[in-house]
Rosetta silent file (secondary structure, phi, psi, omega in degrees, C-alpha in Angstrom):
SEQUENCE: MKSAACENLTVVTEFVLLGLSDHPKSQTSLFVLFLAIYLTSLAGNTIIISVTVLDSKLQTPMYFFLRNFSFVDACFTSTTIPKLLANLLSKKKNISFSGCITQLYFFLFIGNTERFLLAVMAYDRYVAICNPLRYSTIMTNKICVVSVVASWVLSSLHSLLYSVMASKLPFFGSNVVHHFFCDVPPLLRLSCADTSSYEHVIFIEGSLVVMTTVVAILASYARIISTILNVPSTAGRWAAFSTCSSHLAVVALFYGTDIFMYFRPSSVYSLNYDRVVSLMYTAVSPMLNPFIYSLRNKEVKGALRKIISKNLFKQWK
SCORE:     score description
SCORE:     0.000 S_00000001
   1 L     0.000  148.869 -179.763  146.317  114.274   79.596 S_00000001
   2 H   -62.723  -44.768 -178.459  145.062  116.636   82.295 S_00000001
   3 H   -59.279  -38.149  179.035  146.903  114.893   85.104 S_00000001
   4 H   -66.001  -40.931 -175.535  150.229  115.186   83.361 S_00000001
   5 H   -71.347  -21.779 -175.027  149.705  118.918   82.712 S_00000001
   6 L   -98.210    5.860 -177.892  148.816  119.493   86.326 S_00000001
   7 L   -67.719  142.303 -177.700  151.794  117.845   87.952 S_00000001
   8 L    62.168   19.178  172.135  153.798  119.982   90.481 S_00000001
   9 L   -94.465  157.044 -178.015  151.088  122.638   90.558 S_00000001
  10 L   -68.916  136.766  176.980  149.627  124.138   93.757 S_00000001
  11 E   -68.021  131.801 -179.942  146.593  122.413   95.225 S_00000001
  12 L   -75.576  126.414  174.383  143.497  124.659   94.915 S_00000001
  13 L  -111.821   -8.170  175.838  141.967  125.655   98.256 S_00000001
  14 E  -158.056  155.592  179.347  139.662  128.281   96.958 S_00000001
  15 E  -113.540  160.338  173.263  138.135  129.389   93.702 S_00000001
  16 E  -108.392  116.336  179.071  137.635  132.746   92.016 S_00000001
  17 E   -84.511  111.000 -173.646  134.158  133.288   90.593 S_00000001
  18 L   -62.163  -25.751  175.983  134.660  135.333   87.443 S_00000001
  19 L    82.353 -158.564 -175.981  131.151  136.705   87.605 S_00000001
  20 L   -96.588  -29.029 -177.059  129.202  138.374   84.829 S_00000001
  21 L  -148.222  143.637  175.558  131.435  141.175   83.659 S_00000001
  22 L   -92.171   -1.785 -177.802  135.048  142.294   83.875 S_00000001
  23 L   -87.425  115.853 -178.852  134.184  145.932   83.411 S_00000001
  24 H   -56.652  -39.318 -177.317  134.343  147.838   86.725 S_00000001
  25 H   -63.643  -23.166 -178.508  131.847  150.462   85.524 S_00000001
  26 H   -89.779   -7.325 -174.508  129.139  147.891   84.983 S_00000001
  27 H   -64.723  -42.444 -179.012  129.405  146.377   88.463 S_00000001
  28 H   -67.862  -41.599  178.572  127.152  148.893   90.132 S_00000001
  29 H   -63.535  -40.939  176.802  124.489  148.768   87.483 S_00000001
  30 H   -65.878  -36.494 -179.353  124.474  144.964   87.594 S_00000001
  31 H   -66.454  -42.963  179.066  124.277  145.039   91.361 S_00000001
  32 H   -64.797  -44.495  178.646  121.176  147.316   91.308 S_00000001
  33 H   -59.652  -50.674 -174.921  119.526  145.169   88.606 S_00000001
  34 H   -76.581  -24.692  173.387  120.064  141.835   90.369 S_00000001
  35 H   -68.326  -41.279  178.074  119.198  143.240   93.774 S_00000001
  36 H   -60.371  -47.092  179.826  115.887  144.401   92.271 S_00000001
  37 H   -63.487  -41.801 -176.705  115.315  140.948   90.680 S_00000001
  38 H   -66.158  -44.592 -177.772  116.207  139.172   93.929 S_00000001
  39 H   -70.363  -39.317  178.204  113.981  141.328   96.162 S_00000001
  40 H   -61.982  -42.594 -178.804  111.127  141.066   93.631 S_00000001
  41 H   -67.109  -42.688  177.461  111.455  137.262   93.604 S_00000001
  42 H   -63.303  -42.633 -179.605  111.514  137.008   97.420 S_00000001
  43 H   -63.744  -47.637 -178.659  108.541  139.404   97.694 S_00000001
  44 H   -59.850  -48.488 -178.591  106.515  137.618   95.002 S_00000001
  45 H   -67.555  -36.097  176.833  107.054  134.152   96.452 S_00000001
  46 H   -65.861  -40.036  177.539  106.413  135.343  100.015 S_00000001
  47 H   -58.885  -47.361  176.873  103.136  136.893   98.849 S_00000001
  48 H   -57.572  -44.886  179.508  102.075  133.594   97.185 S_00000001
  49 H   -64.169  -48.071 -175.872  102.910  131.647  100.388 S_00000001
  50 H   -64.624  -45.913  178.356  101.107  134.118  102.622 S_00000001
  51 H   -57.455  -45.097 -178.036   97.946  134.347  100.479 S_00000001
  52 H   -74.441  -18.502  175.643   97.595  130.633  100.174 S_00000001
  53 H   -86.447  -40.333 -173.778   98.096  130.164  103.930 S_00000001
  54 H   -76.366  -33.088 -175.970   95.777  133.015  105.086 S_00000001
  55 L   -85.003  122.663 -177.486   92.835  132.360  102.736 S_00000001
  56 H   -65.582  -28.457 -179.703   90.678  129.411  103.919 S_00000001
  57 H   -73.863  -12.580 -178.565   89.434  128.756  100.436 S_00000001
  58 H   -99.509   19.194 -179.297   92.957  128.033   99.243 S_00000001
  59 L   -91.617   55.951  178.370   93.579  125.088  101.678 S_00000001
  60 L  -117.876  164.947  179.916   93.531  122.484   98.808 S_00000001
  61 H   -57.043  -40.697 -179.014   96.242  120.163   97.531 S_00000001
  62 H   -56.160  -43.184 -178.850   96.869  122.455   94.507 S_00000001
  63 H   -82.408  -22.375  172.600   97.707  125.380   96.715 S_00000001
  64 H   -66.740  -44.243  176.250   99.598  123.246   99.156 S_00000001
  65 H   -66.864  -37.969  177.283  101.965  122.265   96.361 S_00000001
  66 H   -63.340  -35.649  175.918  102.093  125.898   95.145 S_00000001
  67 H   -63.527  -44.857  177.559  103.134  127.033   98.601 S_00000001
  68 H   -66.205  -38.121  179.048  105.990  124.555   98.647 S_00000001
  69 H   -63.731  -40.128  179.652  106.984  125.436   95.115 S_00000001
  70 H   -68.891  -32.157  177.306  107.131  129.127   95.985 S_00000001
  71 H   -68.050  -41.989  176.062  109.248  128.389   99.085 S_00000001
  72 H   -60.741  -45.600  179.056  111.591  126.307   96.900 S_00000001
  73 H   -57.763  -41.311  178.512  111.780  129.132   94.409 S_00000001
  74 H   -65.195  -40.146  176.923  112.772  131.607   97.108 S_00000001
  75 H   -65.801  -40.263 -177.397  115.430  129.227   98.340 S_00000001
  76 H   -61.072  -48.769 -177.857  116.700  128.477   94.833 S_00000001
  77 H   -66.638  -28.045 -179.404  117.381  132.107   93.966 S_00000001
  78 H   -75.188  -11.856 -178.237  119.031  132.554   97.442 S_00000001
  79 L   -81.057  -21.160 -175.460  121.664  129.881   96.664 S_00000001
  80 L  -125.867  -39.292 -171.115  123.409  131.992   93.980 S_00000001
  81 H   -66.379  -42.456  177.804  122.184  135.645   93.845 S_00000001
  82 H   -53.976  -43.712  178.233  123.400  136.774   97.316 S_00000001
  83 H   -69.197  -38.856  177.134  126.968  135.625   96.517 S_00000001
  84 H   -59.182  -45.161 -178.381  126.704  137.267   93.058 S_00000001
  85 H   -63.713  -43.942  179.632  125.625  140.540   94.682 S_00000001
  86 H   -61.735  -38.939 -179.783  128.516  140.424   97.181 S_00000001
  87 H   -70.795  -32.494  177.198  130.996  139.784   94.416 S_00000001
  88 H   -62.932  -26.154 -179.661  129.694  142.660   92.334 S_00000001
  89 H  -102.039   -3.572 -178.301  130.646  145.048   95.158 S_00000001
  90 L  -116.730  145.828  177.196  133.871  143.370   96.117 S_00000001
  91 L   -75.929  -28.695 -179.754  137.272  143.325   94.443 S_00000001
  92 L   -98.757  113.657 -174.870  137.911  139.873   95.928 S_00000001
  93 L  -108.005   32.556 -175.658  135.580  137.331   94.348 S_00000001
  94 E   -81.107  157.907  174.002  136.853  134.258   96.100 S_00000001
  95 E  -142.724  133.907  178.688  134.888  131.292   97.478 S_00000001
  96 E   -65.346  159.124  177.944  136.463  128.572   99.565 S_00000001
  97 H   -55.113  -51.318 -175.012  136.644  124.974   98.256 S_00000001
  98 H   -66.730  -35.605  177.729  134.171  123.793  100.897 S_00000001
  99 H   -63.770  -36.864 -178.949  131.944  126.842  100.224 S_00000001
 100 H   -68.796  -43.000  179.266  131.930  126.041   96.465 S_00000001
 101 H   -62.733  -39.943  178.505  131.012  122.408   97.089 S_00000001
 102 H   -66.422  -44.091  178.170  128.255  123.522   99.520 S_00000001
 103 H   -63.733  -39.790 -178.472  126.787  125.982   96.986 S_00000001
 104 H   -61.388  -44.626 -178.871  126.896  123.247   94.338 S_00000001
 105 H   -58.837  -53.242 -177.987  125.014  120.937   96.671 S_00000001
 106 H   -67.227  -34.163  178.311  122.195  123.355   97.524 S_00000001
 107 H   -62.072  -47.940 -178.853  121.969  124.599   93.949 S_00000001
 108 H   -69.308  -43.479 -176.678  121.407  120.935   92.713 S_00000001
 109 H   -58.415  -53.220 -175.702  119.268  120.050   95.753 S_00000001
 110 H   -78.170  -34.214  177.362  116.784  122.788   95.489 S_00000001
 111 H   -59.585  -43.880  178.104  116.815  122.915   91.670 S_00000001
 112 H   -71.651  -29.275  174.438  115.899  119.204   91.484 S_00000001
 113 H   -62.191  -40.202  169.984  113.309  119.619   94.176 S_00000001
 114 H   -52.293  -46.430 -176.930  111.562  122.038   91.787 S_00000001
 115 H   -58.842  -46.694 -177.308  111.745  119.419   89.130 S_00000001
 116 H   -70.184  -39.102  176.929  110.058  116.787   91.276 S_00000001
 117 H   -62.678  -35.588  176.630  107.427  119.226   92.556 S_00000001
 118 H   -64.520  -32.389  176.886  106.488  120.209   89.030 S_00000001
 119 H   -70.910  -41.072  177.548  105.873  116.499   88.328 S_00000001
 120 H   -64.126  -42.056 -177.843  103.738  116.144   91.441 S_00000001
 121 H   -66.485  -34.330  176.870  101.785  119.264   90.581 S_00000001
 122 H   -66.823  -37.058  176.927  101.151  117.916   87.030 S_00000001
 123 H   -65.440  -41.782  178.318   99.766  114.700   88.600 S_00000001
 124 H   -60.422  -38.697  176.073   97.587  116.742   90.863 S_00000001
 125 H   -65.019  -39.322  178.341   96.129  118.622   87.834 S_00000001
 126 H   -60.814  -46.210 -179.098   95.571  115.264   86.068 S_00000001
 127 H   -63.241  -41.446 -176.982   93.548  113.938   88.964 S_00000001
 128 H   -64.394  -38.026 -177.153   91.548  117.181   89.301 S_00000001
 129 H   -88.718  -43.143 -175.605   90.603  117.278   85.645 S_00000001
 130 H   -87.271  -26.700  179.525   90.425  113.581   84.677 S_00000001
 131 L  -131.952   56.214 -171.171   89.071  112.210   87.995 S_00000001
 132 H   -63.236  -30.529 -177.578   87.265  115.106   89.644 S_00000001
 133 H   -75.254  -19.250 -177.576   84.804  112.931   91.626 S_00000001
 134 H  -106.924    3.820 -174.910   87.704  110.981   93.184 S_00000001
 135 H   -52.529  -52.226 -174.337   89.972  113.999   93.703 S_00000001
 136 H   -67.286  -27.001  179.467   89.488  114.297   97.445 S_00000001
 137 H   -83.334  -30.189  179.765   89.945  110.581   98.046 S_00000001
 138 H   -85.663  -48.889 -174.289   93.155  110.297   95.916 S_00000001
 139 L   -90.366   63.428  177.527   94.851  113.651   96.815 S_00000001
 140 L   -78.026  167.325 -179.244   94.568  113.232  100.628 S_00000001
 141 H   -60.026  -37.064 -179.798   96.687  115.277  103.097 S_00000001
 142 H   -61.930  -48.346 -178.046   98.866  112.231  103.710 S_00000001
 143 H   -62.249  -40.526 -176.529   99.576  111.746   99.946 S_00000001
 144 H   -66.049  -47.899 -176.613  100.375  115.487   99.541 S_00000001
 145 H   -61.850  -47.262 -179.743  102.780  115.513  102.471 S_00000001
 146 H   -64.217  -34.077  175.916  104.506  112.283  101.436 S_00000001
 147 H   -64.411  -40.550 -179.597  104.888  113.609   97.843 S_00000001
 148 H   -74.294  -39.426  175.467  106.614  116.701   98.932 S_00000001
 149 H   -60.582  -42.320  176.279  108.827  114.925  101.469 S_00000001
 150 H   -60.802  -36.611  178.954  109.790  112.408   98.803 S_00000001
 151 H   -63.249  -44.954  179.184  110.669  115.227   96.444 S_00000001
 152 H   -65.220  -45.001 -174.492  113.068  116.752   99.074 S_00000001
 153 H   -66.059  -49.652  175.883  114.589  113.392   99.973 S_00000001
 154 H   -56.884  -42.829  178.133  115.204  112.218   96.397 S_00000001
 155 H   -65.701  -37.725  179.610  116.706  115.594   95.446 S_00000001
 156 H   -61.495  -45.879  179.849  118.928  115.511   98.520 S_00000001
 157 H   -64.832  -42.338  178.750  120.340  112.115   97.594 S_00000001
 158 H   -59.912  -45.563 -174.648  120.850  113.124   93.933 S_00000001
 159 H   -74.389  -32.507  174.671  122.685  116.278   94.912 S_00000001
 160 H   -59.965  -42.588  178.058  124.753  114.493   97.541 S_00000001
 161 H   -59.989  -50.582 -179.970  126.056  112.087   94.949 S_00000001
 162 H   -62.503  -41.251 -176.924  127.160  114.865   92.623 S_00000001
 163 H   -70.018  -40.232  179.186  128.691  117.013   95.434 S_00000001
 164 H   -61.405  -47.876  179.240  130.681  114.120   96.926 S_00000001
 165 H   -58.805  -42.165 -179.411  132.037  113.235   93.488 S_00000001
 166 H   -67.187  -36.667 -179.655  132.940  116.856   92.810 S_00000001
 167 H   -64.640  -25.072 -177.003  134.679  117.173   96.188 S_00000001
 168 H   -88.506  -10.775  178.807  136.865  114.189   95.323 S_00000001
 169 L   -71.529  138.610  176.316  138.145  115.682   92.028 S_00000001
 170 L   -77.776  133.723  175.256  141.693  117.053   92.042 S_00000001
 171 L  -126.215  121.628 -179.464  142.116  120.728   91.380 S_00000001
 172 E  -132.783  148.982  177.199  145.540  122.151   90.810 S_00000001
 173 L    78.001 -116.315 -173.420  146.888  125.421   89.354 S_00000001
 174 L   -63.047  134.548  179.253  144.115  127.523   87.824 S_00000001
 175 L  -127.958   17.680 -178.027  141.228  128.281   90.247 S_00000001
 176 E   -90.825  114.118  178.387  139.248  130.669   88.144 S_00000001
 177 E   -87.534  116.538 -178.784  135.633  129.491   87.678 S_00000001
 178 L   -78.628   61.228 -179.291  134.231  131.049   84.451 S_00000001
 179 L  -165.297  175.473 -179.659  130.805  131.551   86.033 S_00000001
 180 L  -104.497    2.163  170.167  129.057  133.489   88.725 S_00000001
 181 L  -154.442  171.959 -177.677  128.428  130.388   90.880 S_00000001
 182 L   -86.329  109.768  176.936  129.724  126.830   91.346 S_00000001
 183 L  -122.756  166.406 -175.897  128.126  124.573   88.856 S_00000001
 184 H   -61.702  -52.328 -177.214  129.092  121.172   87.494 S_00000001
 185 H   -57.364  -46.830  178.420  130.299  122.046   83.957 S_00000001
 186 H   -64.543  -33.378  179.397  132.823  124.809   84.949 S_00000001
 187 H   -69.641  -38.943  179.352  134.195  122.701   87.724 S_00000001
 188 H   -62.043  -37.827 -179.392  134.691  119.701   85.479 S_00000001
 189 H   -69.622  -24.374 -177.658  136.667  121.926   83.084 S_00000001
 190 H   -87.209  -25.787 -173.574  138.986  123.088   85.938 S_00000001
 191 L   -63.147  144.618  176.865  139.694  119.563   87.275 S_00000001
 192 L   -87.539   -7.827 -177.525  143.067  117.946   86.532 S_00000001
 193 L   -88.547  166.214  170.122  141.648  114.437   86.542 S_00000001
 194 L   -72.691  114.587 -171.499  139.984  112.511   83.775 S_00000001
 195 L   -96.672   12.703 -176.484  136.326  113.427   84.339 S_00000001
 196 H   -60.887  -39.844 -177.975  134.822  110.861   81.913 S_00000001
 197 H   -67.190  -40.509  178.187  133.520  108.629   84.709 S_00000001
 198 H   -60.509  -47.252 -177.038  131.912  111.655   86.446 S_00000001
 199 H   -64.872  -31.536  179.101  130.337  112.701   83.098 S_00000001
 200 H   -70.708  -35.210  178.489  128.958  109.150   82.618 S_00000001
 201 H   -66.554  -44.801  179.811  127.367  109.287   86.035 S_00000001
 202 H   -59.628  -45.384 -175.317  125.854  112.680   85.200 S_00000001
 203 H   -66.052  -44.798 -175.013  124.536  111.400   81.914 S_00000001
 204 H   -76.252  -60.698 -175.177  123.037  108.153   83.293 S_00000001
 205 H   -68.113  -38.739  179.632  121.776  109.195   86.773 S_00000001
 206 H   -64.765  -46.260  178.369  120.998  112.787   85.700 S_00000001
 207 H   -61.127  -37.951  175.271  119.106  111.659   82.689 S_00000001
 208 H   -58.575  -46.658  179.618  117.125  109.213   84.826 S_00000001
 209 H   -64.102  -43.695 -178.020  116.022  111.947   87.158 S_00000001
 210 H   -67.550  -47.865 -173.902  115.192  114.344   84.330 S_00000001
 211 H   -71.124  -30.207  178.652  113.402  111.840   82.159 S_00000001
 212 H   -63.563  -47.547  178.191  111.383  110.415   85.061 S_00000001
 213 H   -68.330  -39.770  178.307  109.910  113.852   85.838 S_00000001
 214 H   -61.778  -44.388 -177.395  109.461  114.754   82.122 S_00000001
 215 H   -61.443  -42.844 -177.275  107.689  111.536   81.410 S_00000001
 216 H   -63.153  -40.045  179.866  105.400  112.021   84.470 S_00000001
 217 H   -67.397  -48.293 -177.355  104.577  115.590   83.267 S_00000001
 218 H   -62.556  -43.639 -179.258  104.051  114.567   79.689 S_00000001
 219 H   -65.264  -41.332 -179.334  101.870  111.586   80.606 S_00000001
 220 H   -63.919  -43.588 -176.588   99.708  113.758   82.919 S_00000001
 221 H   -76.405  -23.963  174.750   99.221  116.451   80.293 S_00000001
 222 H   -65.234  -42.124  178.628   98.512  113.892   77.508 S_00000001
 223 H   -68.655  -40.656 -178.460   95.596  112.582   79.649 S_00000001
 224 H   -60.004  -49.016 -176.868   94.610  116.173   80.566 S_00000001
 225 H   -64.776  -42.659 -177.447   94.516  117.369   76.904 S_00000001
 226 H   -63.097  -41.517  179.206   92.583  114.267   75.894 S_00000001
 227 H   -66.658  -39.685 -176.924   90.022  114.874   78.576 S_00000001
 228 H   -71.938  -34.815  179.585   89.677  118.548   77.786 S_00000001
 229 H   -67.552  -21.775  179.495   89.143  117.899   74.053 S_00000001
 230 L   -88.115   -2.035  173.660   86.222  115.611   74.962 S_00000001
 231 L   -70.504  127.854 -174.420   84.441  118.385   76.862 S_00000001
 232 L   -62.853  -41.527 -171.616   81.409  119.301   74.704 S_00000001
 233 L   -99.176  147.088  177.406   81.301  123.035   75.289 S_00000001
 234 H   -63.031  -40.188  179.577   84.009  125.646   74.517 S_00000001
 235 H   -62.980  -39.599  179.532   83.404  127.315   77.879 S_00000001
 236 H   -66.762  -39.414 -179.818   83.901  124.000   79.625 S_00000001
 237 H   -63.476  -44.702  179.010   87.086  123.293   77.743 S_00000001
 238 H   -64.301  -35.458 -179.245   88.471  126.732   78.640 S_00000001
 239 H   -68.554  -38.358  178.021   87.474  126.385   82.271 S_00000001
 240 H   -68.585  -40.985 -178.155   89.259  123.033   82.479 S_00000001
 241 H   -67.490  -34.645 -175.021   92.378  124.358   80.688 S_00000001
 242 H   -67.204  -23.798 -179.140   92.584  127.460   82.917 S_00000001
 243 H   -71.798  -15.709  178.943   93.051  125.274   85.995 S_00000001
 244 H  -125.638    3.986 -175.715   96.433  124.055   84.713 S_00000001
 245 H   -66.783  -36.437  177.587   97.521  126.824   82.385 S_00000001
 246 H   -62.476  -48.589 -177.393   99.743  128.538   85.058 S_00000001
 247 H   -61.849  -42.129  178.986  101.468  125.311   85.901 S_00000001
 248 H   -60.966  -36.241  178.646  101.992  124.583   82.166 S_00000001
 249 H   -68.588  -42.513  177.603  103.569  128.015   81.681 S_00000001
 250 H   -66.528  -39.155  174.773  105.990  127.441   84.543 S_00000001
 251 H   -58.558  -46.163 -179.691  106.877  123.975   83.261 S_00000001
 252 H   -62.048  -40.509  178.361  107.670  125.452   79.849 S_00000001
 253 H   -68.727  -44.501 -178.816  109.834  128.167   81.353 S_00000001
 254 H   -65.318  -50.897 -177.458  111.685  125.793   83.628 S_00000001
 255 H   -74.583  -23.450  174.226  112.381  123.009   81.105 S_00000001
 256 H   -62.499  -44.897  177.091  113.003  125.491   78.307 S_00000001
 257 H   -72.541  -35.346  177.059  115.999  126.965   80.099 S_00000001
 258 H   -56.159  -47.429 -179.786  116.979  123.494   81.367 S_00000001
 259 H   -64.848  -46.474  179.404  117.204  122.194   77.764 S_00000001
 260 H   -62.695  -28.877 -177.054  119.147  125.177   76.512 S_00000001
 261 H   -86.650  -45.893 -168.591  121.672  124.817   79.323 S_00000001
 262 H  -107.643  -23.730 -174.137  122.296  121.107   79.688 S_00000001
 263 L  -107.882   68.401  178.152  120.931  119.292   76.578 S_00000001
 264 L  -147.211  156.863  178.587  123.102  120.684   73.717 S_00000001
 265 L   -60.001  144.177  178.195  126.192  119.563   71.934 S_00000001
 266 H   -61.788  -25.182 -177.176  129.542  120.257   73.678 S_00000001
 267 H   -66.524  -21.415 -178.151  130.732  121.964   70.435 S_00000001
 268 H  -104.365   16.051  175.758  128.380  124.899   71.076 S_00000001
 269 L   -62.900  138.346  176.292  129.446  125.586   74.671 S_00000001
 270 L  -144.923  134.937  179.468  130.062  129.238   75.308 S_00000001
 271 H   -62.066  -41.018 -178.718  130.964  130.987   78.510 S_00000001
 272 H   -69.787  -42.144  176.963  128.776  134.017   77.839 S_00000001
 273 H   -54.191  -50.932  179.819  125.948  131.645   76.640 S_00000001
 274 H   -55.599  -45.878 -175.848  126.205  129.641   79.901 S_00000001
 275 H   -66.094  -44.695 -177.082  125.982  132.794   82.073 S_00000001
 276 H   -61.871  -50.705  179.188  122.998  134.243   80.240 S_00000001
 277 H   -62.218  -41.234  177.380  121.011  130.972   80.378 S_00000001
 278 H   -58.432  -40.964  179.273  122.010  130.373   83.972 S_00000001
 279 H   -61.418  -32.597 -177.675  120.656  133.761   84.857 S_00000001
 280 H   -63.960  -46.783 -174.585  117.319  132.830   83.308 S_00000001
 281 H   -91.617  -17.619  177.123  116.702  129.828   85.662 S_00000001
 282 H   -91.331  -25.058 -174.863  118.495  131.111   88.761 S_00000001
 283 H  -123.027  -52.108 -174.361  117.118  134.662   88.767 S_00000001
 284 H   -71.683  -48.159 -178.544  114.532  135.450   86.117 S_00000001
 285 H   -61.803  -49.644  179.527  112.342  132.324   86.385 S_00000001
 286 H   -59.733  -27.396  177.863  111.928  132.474   90.214 S_00000001
 287 H   -75.820  -38.600 -178.036  110.960  136.150   89.789 S_00000001
 288 H   -75.791  -30.026 -175.689  108.421  135.435   87.046 S_00000001
 289 H   -57.086  -44.534  178.899  106.793  132.391   88.562 S_00000001
 290 H   -63.142  -32.380  176.551  104.766  134.234   91.223 S_00000001
 291 H   -71.555  -36.259  176.229  103.391  136.603   88.565 S_00000001
 292 H   -62.374  -43.789 -177.409  102.438  133.659   86.347 S_00000001
 293 H   -73.921  -33.550 -177.119  100.545  132.019   89.182 S_00000001
 294 H   -84.537  -39.080 -175.030   98.915  135.199   90.413 S_00000001
 295 H   -75.188  -29.115 -177.914   98.052  136.892   87.071 S_00000001
 296 L  -102.003   11.421  179.556   96.583  133.698   85.544 S_00000001
 297 L  -128.329  110.047 -175.503   94.760  132.546   88.682 S_00000001
 298 H   -62.411  -37.162 -178.975   91.427  134.177   89.625 S_00000001
 299 H   -66.762  -42.954 -179.629   91.402  132.511   93.055 S_00000001
 300 H   -68.725  -46.349 -178.421   94.880  133.838   94.021 S_00000001
 301 H   -61.006  -42.312 -177.343   94.052  137.340   92.660 S_00000001
 302 H   -66.254  -45.268  175.818   90.709  137.339   94.582 S_00000001
 303 H   -59.914  -40.201  175.644   92.417  136.226   97.859 S_00000001
 304 H   -64.033  -44.534  175.769   95.052  138.884   97.426 S_00000001
 305 H   -61.797  -41.069 -178.939   92.500  141.596   96.858 S_00000001
 306 H   -63.762  -40.964 -178.664   90.548  140.398   99.884 S_00000001
 307 H   -68.061  -47.553 -177.986   93.605  140.452  102.146 S_00000001
 308 H   -64.673  -43.255  178.104   94.716  143.919  100.957 S_00000001
 309 H   -64.357  -39.364  177.435   91.216  145.405  101.312 S_00000001
 310 H   -59.792  -47.416  179.122   90.825  143.834  104.757 S_00000001
 311 H   -66.850  -36.741  178.748   94.119  145.383  105.941 S_00000001
 312 H   -66.435  -38.828  177.650   93.256  148.752  104.398 S_00000001
 313 H   -64.624  -38.391  173.865   89.906  148.691  106.197 S_00000001
 314 H   -62.365  -41.307  179.731   91.615  148.025  109.489 S_00000001
 315 H   -66.228  -31.580 -179.451   93.928  150.929  108.973 S_00000001
 316 H   -87.023  -11.602  178.728   91.017  153.332  108.229 S_00000001
 317 L   -68.267    0.000    0.000   88.925  152.197  111.217 S_00000001
């Protein structure tokens, strides 16, 4: 039993984040790489937010949700990457117990807000394509704001449950977290208590949150695809599909890494595997999302060109 093995050991007051690599020579290279990824992610999401705020043509529910999603993306990458960067340059890779729980809370909070927002954005695309004449009456400003606020509140409660339970787990002896941030799986492996009840909560409550959003997205896209297939012309079908292709690509990227990380047999768990997949959804995805939305969206590209040309014109005047 874990509890028996941990008797008479020192209570853990801080954790050591093992990071990405034990080789000192690779620390500087990794720091430069992830600093570039982090800055690119912040810049890309800031540009998306700025463009959709400044351009009057982009004051629609679709871009309201996109602004919020870009803000969440910027926050999400900021929950883990700054600490990773600091640890890459420091010999001491410690994080306090309270700091670890706080990081866990915000990681889950912001990550699940993305999940809910993706479901809301899928519903927005469903209304736009399947009920275009009623779009403005269904997706009112009030509905949009309530949807975003509900996403934040539900995610906060979900994360609070996990964080409180994690804070109550006993940790004795070993304090080395085999990861570059505080996540649920590595913390459970460190705990001296029987974590089966915690794992049951994760499976039941976590599955409920995940499946609710997945079902909402799948149901929306089932109706969207059905409607698109009934469009008589090829040009019309492509035009309808192009309005949701960016969102669909982001959904595939988000849930693809999600499935690889959390929905796999425990027998195939690997520390290196966990780190690589975690990097995909904490660093790479938030960096790629602005490019996906800008490169595949003519309105965003047009607004960005207009803003750039307008600023250049002012400078040359």
